[in-house]
Short mmCIF file of C-alpha atoms and ligand atoms in Angstrom, two decimals:
data_model
loop_
_atom_site.label_atom_id
_atom_site.label_comp_id
_atom_site.label_asym_id
_atom_site.label_seq_id
_atom_site.Cartn_x
_atom_site.Cartn_y
_atom_site.Cartn_z
CA MET C 1426 0.00 0.00 0.00
CA ALA C 1427 1.20 3.51 -0.74
CA PRO C 1428 0.08 7.13 -0.48
CA GLY C 1429 -2.36 7.91 -3.27
CA ASN C 1430 -4.14 4.57 -2.83
CA GLU C 1431 -7.90 4.60 -2.33
CA MET C 1432 -9.24 3.62 1.08
CA LEU C 1433 -12.85 2.91 2.07
CA GLU C 1434 -13.87 2.97 5.73
CA CYS C 1435 -17.27 1.37 6.40
CA GLY C 1436 -19.20 2.41 9.51
CA SER C 1437 -16.77 5.31 9.68
CA GLY C 1438 -18.43 7.33 12.47
CA SER C 1439 -15.89 9.90 13.63
CA ALA C 1440 -13.43 8.65 10.96
CA LYS C 1441 -10.39 8.66 13.24
CA VAL C 1442 -8.58 5.92 11.33
CA SER C 1443 -9.37 7.45 7.93
CA ALA C 1444 -8.06 10.82 9.13
CA HIS C 1445 -4.78 9.10 10.02
CA PHE C 1446 -4.56 7.53 6.54
CA ARG C 1447 -5.52 10.80 4.85
CA ARG C 1448 -2.61 12.51 6.62
CA GLN C 1449 -0.32 9.86 5.10
CA GLY C 1450 -1.62 10.80 1.63
CA TYR C 1451 -4.31 8.15 1.03
CA LYS C 1452 -7.58 9.12 -0.71
CA CYS C 1453 -10.34 8.35 1.76
CA THR C 1454 -14.02 7.53 1.32
CA MET C 1455 -16.04 7.28 4.52
CA LEU C 1456 -19.34 5.37 4.49
CA ASP C 1457 -21.90 5.23 7.27
CA TYR C 1458 -25.66 4.71 7.33
CA SER C 1459 -26.01 7.39 9.97
CA GLU C 1460 -25.90 11.02 8.87
CA ALA C 1461 -24.96 11.93 12.46
CA GLY C 1462 -22.02 9.51 12.28
CA LEU C 1463 -20.88 11.03 8.98
CA ASN C 1464 -21.18 14.52 10.43
CA ALA C 1465 -18.77 13.55 13.22
CA GLY C 1466 -16.30 12.44 10.56
CA ARG C 1467 -16.88 15.57 8.48
CA ALA C 1468 -16.19 17.69 11.56
CA ARG C 1469 -12.92 15.84 12.24
CA PHE C 1470 -11.75 16.23 8.63
CA ALA C 1471 -12.78 19.90 8.48
CA ALA C 1472 -11.03 20.72 11.76
CA ALA C 1473 -7.82 19.15 10.46
CA GLY C 1474 -8.14 20.68 6.98
CA LEU C 1475 -8.37 17.24 5.37
CA ALA C 1476 -10.21 16.37 2.15
CA GLY C 1477 -12.39 13.28 2.01
CA ARG C 1478 -15.56 11.86 0.52
CA PHE C 1479 -18.48 11.10 2.84
CA VAL C 1480 -21.18 8.73 1.63
CA VAL C 1481 -24.45 7.62 3.22
CA GLY C 1482 -24.87 3.90 2.63
CA ASP C 1483 -25.42 0.40 3.97
CA VAL C 1484 -22.39 -1.87 4.18
CA ASN C 1485 -24.65 -4.79 3.20
CA ALA C 1486 -25.27 -3.23 -0.23
CA LEU C 1487 -22.42 -0.92 -1.18
CA GLY C 1488 -23.06 1.41 -4.11
CA PHE C 1489 -19.54 0.99 -5.51
CA GLN C 1490 -18.34 -1.07 -8.45
CA ALA C 1491 -16.38 -4.24 -7.74
CA SER C 1492 -12.62 -4.00 -7.09
CA ARG C 1493 -12.82 -0.20 -6.63
CA PHE C 1494 -10.62 0.25 -3.51
CA ASP C 1495 -7.05 -0.60 -2.49
CA ILE C 1496 -7.88 -0.79 1.23
CA VAL C 1497 -11.19 -1.50 2.94
CA TYR C 1498 -11.42 -1.06 6.70
CA SER C 1499 -14.10 -1.15 9.37
CA GLY C 1500 -13.67 -0.48 13.08
CA GLY C 1501 -16.23 -1.22 15.78
CA MET C 1502 -18.95 -2.19 13.31
CA LEU C 1503 -18.99 -5.90 12.41
CA GLU C 1504 -19.75 -6.96 15.98
CA PHE C 1505 -23.24 -5.46 15.62
CA PHE C 1506 -24.27 -7.80 12.78
CA SER C 1507 -26.05 -11.07 13.53
CA ASP C 1508 -24.77 -12.34 10.16
CA ILE C 1509 -21.15 -11.17 9.82
CA ARG C 1510 -20.73 -12.86 6.44
CA LYS C 1511 -22.91 -10.51 4.43
CA PRO C 1512 -21.06 -7.25 5.19
CA ILE C 1513 -17.67 -8.99 4.87
CA VAL C 1514 -18.57 -10.40 1.43
CA GLU C 1515 -19.73 -6.95 0.33
CA MET C 1516 -16.59 -5.18 1.61
CA VAL C 1517 -14.35 -7.75 -0.10
CA ARG C 1518 -16.35 -7.32 -3.34
CA VAL C 1519 -15.36 -3.64 -3.61
CA LEU C 1520 -11.69 -4.42 -2.76
CA ARG C 1521 -9.31 -4.90 -5.70
CA PRO C 1522 -7.40 -8.19 -6.03
CA GLY C 1523 -4.20 -7.76 -4.01
CA GLY C 1524 -5.88 -5.07 -1.87
CA VAL C 1525 -5.89 -5.17 1.93
CA PHE C 1526 -8.92 -5.71 4.15
CA ALA C 1527 -8.77 -5.01 7.89
CA ALA C 1528 -11.38 -4.84 10.63
CA THR C 1529 -11.40 -4.40 14.39
CA MET C 1530 -14.21 -5.46 16.68
CA VAL C 1531 -15.07 -5.19 20.38
CA PRO C 1532 -16.49 -8.68 20.96
CA ARG C 1533 -18.97 -10.07 23.44
CA LYS C 1534 -16.62 -12.01 25.71
CA TRP C 1535 -14.74 -11.82 28.98
CA SER C 1536 -11.69 -9.56 28.69
CA ILE C 1537 -9.59 -7.13 30.67
CA GLN C 1538 -12.31 -4.59 29.83
CA THR C 1539 -14.85 -6.65 31.81
CA LEU C 1540 -12.89 -5.86 35.00
CA ALA C 1541 -12.78 -2.20 34.03
CA ASP C 1542 -16.54 -2.22 33.35
CA LEU C 1543 -17.02 -3.64 36.84
CA GLU C 1544 -14.87 -0.84 38.28
CA ILE C 1545 -16.94 1.75 36.40
CA ALA C 1546 -20.23 0.14 37.53
CA VAL C 1547 -19.09 0.01 41.17
CA ILE C 1548 -18.17 3.71 41.14
CA ARG C 1549 -21.45 4.70 39.50
CA SER C 1550 -23.56 2.41 41.68
CA GLY C 1551 -21.76 3.76 44.78
CA LYS C 1552 -23.06 7.22 43.95
CA ARG C 1553 -26.60 5.79 43.73
CA LEU C 1554 -26.20 3.86 47.00
CA LEU C 1555 -25.26 7.10 48.75
CA THR C 1556 -28.56 8.62 47.61
CA GLY C 1557 -30.59 5.54 48.61
CA ARG C 1558 -31.25 4.25 45.06
CA ILE C 1559 -30.36 0.66 45.98
CA GLY C 1560 -32.35 -1.07 43.19
CA GLU C 1561 -30.72 1.07 40.51
CA ALA C 1562 -27.27 0.46 42.01
CA TRP C 1563 -27.75 -3.32 42.00
CA GLN C 1564 -29.07 -3.27 38.44
CA MET C 1565 -25.96 -1.39 37.38
CA VAL C 1566 -23.50 -3.94 38.78
CA ARG C 1567 -25.62 -6.85 37.53
CA SER C 1568 -25.56 -5.61 33.96
CA VAL C 1569 -21.73 -5.91 33.72
CA PRO C 1570 -20.60 -6.66 31.11
CA ASN C 1571 -23.24 -4.86 29.09
CA HIS C 1572 -22.61 -5.61 25.44
CA TYR C 1573 -25.28 -3.39 23.87
CA GLY C 1574 -26.44 -5.75 21.12
CA VAL C 1575 -23.03 -7.12 20.21
CA ASN C 1576 -23.06 -10.54 18.53
CA SER C 1577 -21.27 -13.54 20.03
CA ALA C 1578 -19.04 -14.32 17.02
CA LYS C 1579 -15.63 -15.74 17.94
CA LEU C 1580 -12.35 -14.66 16.36
CA ARG C 1581 -12.12 -17.87 14.33
CA GLU C 1582 -15.58 -17.16 12.86
CA TYR C 1583 -14.38 -13.76 11.61
CA VAL C 1584 -11.29 -15.42 10.13
CA ARG C 1585 -13.41 -18.07 8.41
CA ALA C 1586 -15.86 -15.47 7.05
CA CYS C 1587 -12.92 -13.49 5.60
CA GLU C 1588 -11.46 -16.59 3.95
CA ASP C 1589 -14.85 -17.61 2.56
CA ALA C 1590 -15.27 -14.10 1.12
CA GLY C 1591 -12.07 -14.50 -0.92
CA LEU C 1592 -9.28 -13.20 1.31
CA VAL C 1593 -5.97 -15.03 1.68
CA SER C 1594 -3.22 -14.75 4.34
CA VAL C 1595 -5.94 -13.99 6.86
CA HIS C 1596 -4.80 -13.31 10.43
CA GLY C 1597 -6.98 -12.96 13.51
CA LEU C 1598 -5.52 -11.36 16.64
CA GLY C 1599 -6.62 -10.40 20.13
CA ILE C 1600 -5.81 -6.72 20.73
CA SER C 1601 -6.07 -3.92 23.32
CA PRO C 1602 -4.63 -5.06 26.67
CA PHE C 1603 -5.37 -1.79 28.49
CA PRO C 1604 -9.03 -1.06 29.24
CA SER C 1605 -10.96 2.19 29.23
CA LEU C 1606 -11.38 3.29 32.85
CA ALA C 1607 -13.52 5.85 34.66
CA LEU C 1608 -11.07 7.63 36.97
CA PRO C 1609 -11.13 11.03 38.65
CA ALA C 1610 -9.66 13.68 36.31
CA SER C 1611 -6.13 13.58 37.78
CA GLY C 1612 -6.12 9.76 37.71
CA GLN C 1613 -7.35 9.76 34.12
CA ILE C 1614 -4.53 12.11 33.05
CA ALA C 1615 -1.96 9.90 34.79
CA TYR C 1616 -3.46 6.78 33.16
CA VAL C 1617 -3.32 8.33 29.68
CA ARG C 1618 0.32 9.34 30.29
CA ALA C 1619 1.11 5.79 31.41
CA LEU C 1620 -0.61 4.37 28.33
CA LYS C 1621 1.67 6.49 26.14
CA ARG C 1622 4.70 5.09 27.98
CA TRP C 1623 3.34 1.54 27.67
CA ARG C 1624 2.69 1.94 23.93
CA PRO C 1625 5.59 -0.38 22.93
CA ALA C 1626 4.21 -3.13 25.20
CA TRP C 1627 0.73 -2.48 23.82
CA ASN C 1628 2.06 -2.82 20.25
CA ARG C 1629 3.81 -6.09 21.14
CA PHE C 1630 0.56 -7.42 22.61
CA ASP C 1631 -1.46 -6.38 19.54
CA ARG C 1632 0.98 -8.12 17.21
CA SER C 1633 1.24 -11.30 19.24
CA GLN C 1634 -0.21 -14.42 17.64
CA SER C 1635 -0.65 -16.18 20.98
CA ARG C 1636 -3.99 -17.54 22.20
CA TRP C 1637 -3.85 -15.68 25.51
CA THR C 1638 -3.95 -12.29 23.80
CA GLU C 1639 -7.21 -13.36 22.15
CA TRP C 1640 -8.52 -14.28 25.59
CA VAL C 1641 -7.37 -11.22 27.56
CA GLY C 1642 -7.52 -8.50 24.91
CA SER C 1643 -10.66 -6.40 24.76
CA GLY C 1644 -10.72 -6.35 20.95
CA TYR C 1645 -10.28 -8.52 17.86
CA ARG C 1646 -8.46 -7.62 14.67
CA VAL C 1647 -8.67 -9.51 11.38
CA TYR C 1648 -6.80 -8.68 8.21
CA GLY C 1649 -6.03 -10.30 4.90
CA VAL C 1650 -5.37 -9.75 1.21
CA LYS C 1651 -7.87 -10.28 -1.60
CA ALA C 1652 -6.84 -13.22 -3.76
CA ARG C 1653 -5.55 -12.24 -7.22
C1 SAM L 1458 -19.38 1.91 17.11
S1 SAM L 1458 -19.44 2.96 15.70
C2 SAM L 1458 -17.74 2.95 15.18
C3 SAM L 1458 -17.37 4.23 14.47
C4 SAM L 1458 -15.90 4.34 14.05
N1 SAM L 1458 -15.55 3.34 13.06
C5 SAM L 1458 -14.99 4.27 15.24
O1 SAM L 1458 -14.23 3.30 15.36
O2 SAM L 1458 -15.02 5.18 16.06
C6 SAM L 1458 -20.22 1.92 14.47
C7 SAM L 1458 -20.61 2.69 13.23
O3 SAM L 1458 -21.11 1.78 12.26
C8 SAM L 1458 -22.22 2.38 11.61
N2 SAM L 1458 -23.04 1.31 11.03
C9 SAM L 1458 -23.73 0.35 11.68
N3 SAM L 1458 -24.38 -0.45 10.81
C10 SAM L 1458 -24.08 0.02 9.57
C11 SAM L 1458 -24.45 -0.38 8.26
N4 SAM L 1458 -25.27 -1.42 8.05
N5 SAM L 1458 -23.95 0.30 7.21
C12 SAM L 1458 -23.13 1.37 7.42
N6 SAM L 1458 -22.75 1.80 8.64
C13 SAM L 1458 -23.22 1.14 9.71
C14 SAM L 1458 -22.91 3.18 12.72
O4 SAM L 1458 -23.73 4.19 12.21
C15 SAM L 1458 -21.70 3.72 13.48
O5 SAM L 1458 -21.28 4.98 13.01
#
């Protein structure tokens, strides 16, 4: 892949990843079925003075000709589909042979984030307990982890769906060893600073092929190349 290549991000929302690629010189198309999501991306691009194309559309029926893009990416989207095959087939259709597909997901499973969610729920429920809202507090802790409609697809199912859609050299990895936390402002700043220091360890974790990273990590990543 090289600057000047065409990238499509599906379910782009705030388009953070596309903005990164645009800065490297890629031509970016952002697709989302939510106008509000696209507006968040437009705002990010406008604030950074970046050019990009924003398209309203459904990833299950993309209005692009086959083999149109060099890179197709989606982040935080596939986990919301009960049938992951359909959107993957469609994204691979618009990818050129030799092009790269990548997706990240936040799956429904135990992970390091589950502990963090518990921490967040305990803090929030504590506030309710102090004001006598015991039922609400209990409900809050009980609902951890709350997966908000996320499917239960396993990493190997994503890998299989990618292979069946026509990708080769498909890899599936567990990623994101450090959870999102709800800390007081000073703690949050210190945590973000620490995360920056721990970035090399984080990168090593994300690139590891071992089974335990799939188990502990709070995300999945799959990537592969479209067969020529
Ligand atoms: C959790 S957000 C992720 C946004 C962004 N990729 C990110 O990582 O911050 C999921 C996005 O997928 C979009 N989406 C969900 N189903 C879609 C579909 N069928 N077609 C296109 N976009 C979809 C939603 O509107 C939303 O913007």
